[in-house]
Amino acid sequence: MADYNNITLDPVCPSWLPEGMNASMLRLDKLDPVISGNKWFKLKYNLKEAREAGYQTIITFGGAWSNHIAATAQACRENGLSCIGIIRGDEIHSNTNTTLRHAAANGMQLRFVSRAQYSAMQQSGHPELEKLRQEGFVIPEGGHNAAGARGCEEILSLFPMEEYTHILVAAGTGTTAAGLINAAGAAQEVLAIAVLKGAGFLEKEIQALLSPYHRSTWKLLTDFHQGGYGKINRELIAFMNQFYLQTGIPTDIIYTGKLVMAFHQLLEQQYFPANSKVLLIHTGGLQGNQSQQEGILAF
Ligand SMILES: *Cc1c(COP(=O)(O)O)cnc(C)c1O
């Protein structure tokens, strides 16, 4: 079971951190190896809503290496719920993909659909989506809804974290960033680091989940995706390996590796005023590193 006592707040001091700059990492990755980091917070109130409405089955969407699919399968098993995963890309086979194999072993029923069908069936009012709603409680891809953001507000109550001036988080759907913006204080700035290319649309997606009473300031930064969602390069891998060797903290190739790299680049651009205290949110996702050839990562 996901146990909050596993989460730590670690000071981080890589060689490239300038003097006078203070940084820590909130290790949500330590919550659980599978229900990793932010995914649990996004699921929490969705599962609660489903249970309260009397549902026995959860239905959700994801790609082949989806952390959300992995987390949902395990969280449903632990909570005695059945679940169905709609998987993007019908060419994928669950026996060659560890994420899907584990999800299936956790009891998730996998349904493979083409990319076109996958996007179509998530549009509200689509007949396929209405059919799914007859079968169970539908959670959107990535847990992107108000209940997801609400769960993420609780991330900032895990430790006293008011003294941080900047909070950095990787953004896929922006749900986690929205929760953090809602919960952060008036003197704090939340920086959402988009991991997909052309992510300007996230601005509206995040805005839609914000409380009218939020006090923090925030920015969506769209230049740190390293080529696009799931795109990796030598620099990123070398950077992640170096960060691990210097801090002992493993990151993932899709989100948190790019987050830390963005932090490094922002420091080089002198983005942070002197004496800033920066909080990096480690949102987990380490299971996704299994998509890489063994030996590429130092951990
Ligand atoms: C899903 C995921 C994110 C993105 O979260 P959003 O709420 O969709 O922005 C960030 N980091 C990791 C490790 C994830 O698995």
Coordinates of C-alpha atoms and ligand atoms in Angstrom, one line a residue:
M1 CA 0.0 0.0 0.0
A2 CA 1.1 3.5 -0.8
D3 CA 2.6 4.8 2.5
Y4 CA 3.2 8.5 2.9
N5 CA 5.9 7.7 5.5
N6 CA 8.1 6.6 2.6
I7 CA 8.2 10.1 1.1
T8 CA 11.2 12.2 2.1
L9 CA 12.3 15.8 1.4
D10 CA 15.9 15.6 0.4
P11 CA 18.3 18.5 0.1
V12 CA 20.1 18.2 -3.3
C13 CA 23.4 19.6 -4.1
P14 CA 24.7 18.7 -7.5
S15 CA 28.1 20.1 -8.6
W16 CA 26.3 22.7 -10.9
L17 CA 24.2 24.2 -8.1
P18 CA 25.6 27.8 -7.6
E19 CA 26.7 29.0 -4.2
G20 CA 23.9 30.6 -2.3
M21 CA 21.2 28.7 -4.1
N22 CA 19.3 26.2 -2.1
A23 CA 17.4 23.2 -3.6
S24 CA 15.5 20.2 -2.3
M25 CA 13.6 17.4 -3.9
L26 CA 10.3 16.0 -2.7
R27 CA 10.6 12.3 -3.2
L28 CA 7.1 11.2 -4.2
D29 CA 8.9 8.5 -6.2
K30 CA 9.5 6.7 -2.9
L31 CA 5.7 6.4 -2.2
D32 CA 5.5 3.1 -4.0
P33 CA 7.4 1.5 -6.9
V34 CA 4.3 1.1 -9.1
I35 CA 1.7 3.6 -7.8
S36 CA 4.3 6.2 -8.3
G37 CA 4.4 9.7 -7.1
N38 CA 1.8 12.1 -8.5
K39 CA -0.3 9.3 -10.0
W40 CA -1.5 8.2 -6.6
F41 CA -2.6 11.7 -5.7
K42 CA -4.5 12.0 -9.0
L43 CA -6.2 8.7 -8.4
K44 CA -7.1 9.2 -4.8
Y45 CA -10.3 11.3 -5.1
N46 CA -11.2 9.7 -8.4
L47 CA -11.3 6.2 -6.7
K48 CA -13.2 7.7 -3.8
E49 CA -15.8 9.2 -6.1
A50 CA -16.2 5.9 -7.9
R51 CA -16.6 4.0 -4.7
E52 CA -19.1 6.5 -3.3
A53 CA -21.2 6.2 -6.5
G54 CA -21.2 2.4 -6.1
Y55 CA -18.9 1.5 -9.0
Q56 CA -17.0 -1.8 -8.9
T57 CA -15.0 -1.1 -12.1
I58 CA -12.6 1.6 -13.1
I59 CA -11.9 2.4 -16.8
T60 CA -9.0 4.5 -17.9
F61 CA -6.8 5.3 -20.9
G62 CA -3.0 5.3 -21.6
G63 CA -0.1 4.5 -23.8
A64 CA 2.0 1.4 -23.7
W65 CA 4.5 2.6 -21.0
S66 CA 1.9 4.7 -19.2
N67 CA 2.7 5.4 -15.5
H68 CA -1.0 6.1 -15.1
I69 CA -2.0 2.7 -16.4
A70 CA 0.6 1.0 -14.1
A71 CA -0.6 3.0 -11.1
T72 CA -4.3 2.5 -11.8
A73 CA -4.0 -1.3 -12.2
Q74 CA -2.2 -1.6 -8.9
A75 CA -4.3 0.9 -7.0
C76 CA -7.5 -0.9 -8.1
R77 CA -6.2 -4.3 -7.1
E78 CA -5.2 -2.9 -3.6
N79 CA -8.7 -1.3 -3.3
G80 CA -10.6 -4.4 -4.5
L81 CA -11.9 -2.7 -7.7
S82 CA -11.8 -4.2 -11.2
C83 CA -10.3 -2.2 -14.0
I84 CA -10.2 -1.9 -17.7
G85 CA -7.3 -0.1 -19.5
I86 CA -7.9 1.3 -23.0
I87 CA -4.4 1.1 -24.6
R88 CA -3.3 3.4 -27.5
G89 CA -1.9 1.6 -30.5
D90 CA -3.1 -1.8 -31.5
E91 CA 0.3 -2.9 -32.7
I92 CA 1.5 -3.3 -29.1
H93 CA 1.7 -6.7 -27.4
S94 CA 1.4 -7.0 -23.7
N95 CA 3.9 -9.9 -23.5
T96 CA 6.8 -7.7 -24.7
N97 CA 5.9 -4.7 -22.6
T98 CA 6.6 -4.8 -18.8
T99 CA 4.2 -2.0 -18.0
L100 CA 1.3 -3.8 -19.6
R101 CA 2.4 -7.2 -18.4
H102 CA 2.4 -6.0 -14.8
A103 CA -0.9 -4.2 -15.3
A104 CA -2.5 -7.4 -16.6
A105 CA -0.9 -9.3 -13.8
N106 CA -2.7 -6.9 -11.4
G107 CA -5.9 -7.8 -13.0
M108 CA -6.4 -5.0 -15.5
Q109 CA -8.3 -6.0 -18.6
L110 CA -6.4 -4.5 -21.6
R111 CA -8.2 -3.3 -24.7
F112 CA -6.1 -2.2 -27.6
V113 CA -7.4 0.4 -29.9
S114 CA -5.9 2.3 -32.9
R115 CA -4.5 5.8 -32.3
A116 CA -7.4 7.4 -34.2
Q117 CA -10.0 5.4 -32.2
Y118 CA -8.1 6.2 -28.9
S119 CA -8.4 10.0 -29.4
A120 CA -11.9 9.8 -30.8
M121 CA -13.3 7.8 -27.9
Q122 CA -12.2 10.3 -25.3
Q123 CA -14.2 13.1 -26.8
S124 CA -17.2 13.9 -24.6
G125 CA -20.4 12.6 -26.2
H126 CA -18.6 10.0 -28.3
P127 CA -20.8 6.8 -28.5
E128 CA -17.8 4.6 -27.5
L129 CA -17.2 6.7 -24.4
E130 CA -20.9 6.5 -23.5
K131 CA -20.7 2.8 -23.9
L132 CA -17.7 2.7 -21.5
R133 CA -19.6 4.7 -18.9
Q134 CA -22.2 1.9 -18.8
E135 CA -19.3 -0.5 -17.9
G136 CA -17.7 1.5 -15.2
F137 CA -16.4 4.7 -13.7
V138 CA -14.3 6.5 -16.4
I139 CA -11.1 8.3 -15.3
P140 CA -9.6 10.5 -18.1
E141 CA -6.1 9.8 -19.4
G142 CA -3.5 10.8 -16.9
G143 CA -6.1 11.4 -14.2
H144 CA -6.7 14.9 -15.7
N145 CA -9.8 16.2 -14.0
A146 CA -10.8 18.3 -10.9
A147 CA -10.6 15.3 -8.6
G148 CA -7.1 14.7 -9.8
A149 CA -6.0 18.2 -9.2
R150 CA -7.6 18.2 -5.7
G151 CA -5.5 15.2 -4.7
C152 CA -2.4 16.9 -5.9
E153 CA -3.1 19.9 -3.6
E154 CA -2.2 17.6 -0.7
I155 CA 1.3 17.2 -2.0
L156 CA 2.3 20.5 -0.4
S157 CA 1.0 19.4 3.0
L158 CA 3.4 16.5 3.4
F159 CA 6.1 18.6 4.9
P160 CA 6.4 22.2 5.9
M161 CA 7.3 23.7 2.5
E162 CA 6.2 27.3 2.8
E163 CA 9.8 28.6 2.8
Y164 CA 10.5 27.5 -0.8
T165 CA 10.4 30.4 -3.2
H166 CA 10.0 28.3 -6.4
I167 CA 8.3 25.0 -7.0
L168 CA 9.3 23.1 -10.1
V169 CA 7.2 20.2 -11.5
A170 CA 7.1 18.3 -14.8
A171 CA 3.8 18.7 -16.7
G172 CA 2.1 16.2 -19.0
T173 CA -1.5 17.1 -18.6
G174 CA -0.8 19.9 -16.1
T175 CA -3.1 18.3 -13.5
T176 CA -0.3 18.0 -10.9
A177 CA 0.9 21.6 -11.6
A178 CA -2.7 22.9 -11.1
G179 CA -3.0 21.2 -7.7
L180 CA 0.3 22.7 -6.6
I181 CA -0.7 26.1 -7.8
N182 CA -3.9 25.9 -5.8
A183 CA -2.1 24.9 -2.7
A184 CA 1.0 27.1 -2.9
G185 CA 1.4 30.3 -0.9
A186 CA 1.3 33.9 -2.1
A187 CA 5.1 34.2 -2.0
Q188 CA 5.7 31.1 -4.1
E189 CA 6.0 30.6 -7.8
V190 CA 5.1 27.3 -9.5
L191 CA 7.0 26.5 -12.7
A192 CA 5.4 23.8 -14.8
I193 CA 7.9 22.3 -17.1
A194 CA 6.1 20.9 -20.2
V195 CA 7.6 17.6 -21.4
L196 CA 5.8 17.7 -24.8
K197 CA 6.4 19.8 -27.8
G198 CA 4.1 22.7 -28.6
A199 CA 2.6 22.6 -25.1
G200 CA 1.1 26.1 -25.1
F201 CA -2.3 24.6 -25.0
L202 CA -1.6 23.4 -21.4
E203 CA -1.9 27.0 -20.3
K204 CA -5.7 26.7 -20.7
E205 CA -5.8 23.2 -19.4
I206 CA -4.1 24.3 -16.2
Q207 CA -6.2 27.4 -15.8
A208 CA -9.4 25.3 -16.0
L209 CA -8.4 23.4 -12.9
L210 CA -7.4 26.4 -10.8
S211 CA -9.3 27.6 -7.8
P212 CA -10.4 31.3 -8.1
Y213 CA -8.8 31.7 -4.7
H214 CA -5.3 30.5 -5.5
R215 CA -2.6 32.9 -4.3
S216 CA 0.6 31.7 -5.9
T217 CA 2.0 32.9 -9.2
W218 CA 2.8 30.4 -11.9
K219 CA 4.3 29.9 -15.3
L220 CA 4.2 27.3 -18.0
L221 CA 7.6 26.8 -19.5
T222 CA 7.5 25.1 -22.9
D223 CA 11.2 25.1 -24.0
F224 CA 12.5 22.2 -22.0
H225 CA 10.9 19.1 -23.7
Q226 CA 14.2 17.9 -25.3
G227 CA 12.5 17.2 -28.7
G228 CA 9.1 16.2 -27.5
Y229 CA 7.1 13.7 -25.4
G230 CA 9.1 10.5 -24.9
K231 CA 12.0 11.8 -27.0
I232 CA 15.4 11.3 -25.4
N233 CA 18.9 12.2 -26.4
R234 CA 22.5 11.5 -25.3
E235 CA 22.6 14.8 -23.3
L236 CA 19.5 13.9 -21.3
I237 CA 20.8 10.4 -20.4
A238 CA 24.3 11.7 -19.5
F239 CA 22.7 14.4 -17.4
M240 CA 20.4 11.9 -15.6
N241 CA 23.4 9.6 -14.9
Q242 CA 25.5 12.4 -13.6
F243 CA 22.7 13.6 -11.4
Y244 CA 22.3 10.1 -10.0
L245 CA 26.0 9.7 -9.3
Q246 CA 26.1 13.0 -7.5
T247 CA 22.9 12.8 -5.5
G248 CA 21.9 9.2 -5.4
I249 CA 18.5 10.1 -6.9
P250 CA 17.2 8.2 -9.9
T251 CA 15.0 10.1 -12.4
D252 CA 12.9 9.0 -15.3
I253 CA 13.4 9.7 -19.0
I254 CA 10.0 11.1 -19.7
Y255 CA 9.4 13.6 -16.9
T256 CA 11.7 14.0 -14.0
G257 CA 15.0 13.8 -16.0
K258 CA 13.8 16.7 -18.1
L259 CA 12.6 18.5 -15.0
V260 CA 16.0 18.5 -13.4
M261 CA 17.6 19.4 -16.7
A262 CA 15.3 22.4 -17.0
F263 CA 16.3 23.4 -13.5
H264 CA 20.0 23.3 -14.5
Q265 CA 19.2 25.4 -17.7
L266 CA 17.2 27.9 -15.7
L267 CA 20.1 28.3 -13.3
E268 CA 22.4 29.0 -16.3
Q269 CA 20.0 31.6 -17.5
Q270 CA 20.1 33.2 -14.0
Y271 CA 16.4 32.8 -13.8
F272 CA 16.4 32.6 -10.0
P273 CA 17.2 35.6 -7.8
A274 CA 19.9 35.2 -5.2
N275 CA 19.0 33.2 -2.2
S276 CA 16.1 31.4 -3.9
K277 CA 15.0 28.2 -2.3
V278 CA 13.9 25.8 -5.0
L279 CA 11.7 22.8 -4.5
L280 CA 11.8 20.1 -7.2
I281 CA 8.9 17.7 -7.1
H282 CA 10.0 14.1 -8.0
T283 CA 6.8 12.8 -9.5
G284 CA 8.1 9.2 -9.8
G285 CA 7.6 7.4 -13.1
L286 CA 10.7 5.2 -12.7
Q287 CA 8.9 2.1 -13.9
G288 CA 8.8 3.7 -17.4
N289 CA 12.6 3.5 -17.6
Q290 CA 12.2 -0.2 -18.4
S291 CA 11.4 0.9 -21.9
Q292 CA 15.1 1.6 -22.3
Q293 CA 17.8 -0.9 -23.2
E294 CA 19.6 -2.2 -20.1
G295 CA 22.9 -0.5 -19.3
I296 CA 22.0 2.9 -20.7
L297 CA 21.1 4.3 -17.3
A298 CA 23.5 4.1 -14.3
F299 CA 20.7 2.9 -12.0
Ligands
LIG1 C1 2.2 11.5 -15.3 C2 3.4 12.1 -14.8 C3 3.7 13.5 -14.8 C4 2.7 14.5 -15.4 O1 1.7 14.8 -14.5 P1 0.5 15.7 -15.1 O2 -0.4 15.9 -13.9 O3 -0.2 14.9 -16.1 O4 1.0 17.0 -15.6 C5 4.9 14.0 -14.3 N1 5.8 13.1 -13.8 C6 5.6 11.8 -13.8 C7 6.7 10.9 -13.3 C8 4.4 11.2 -14.3 O5 4.3 9.9 -14.4

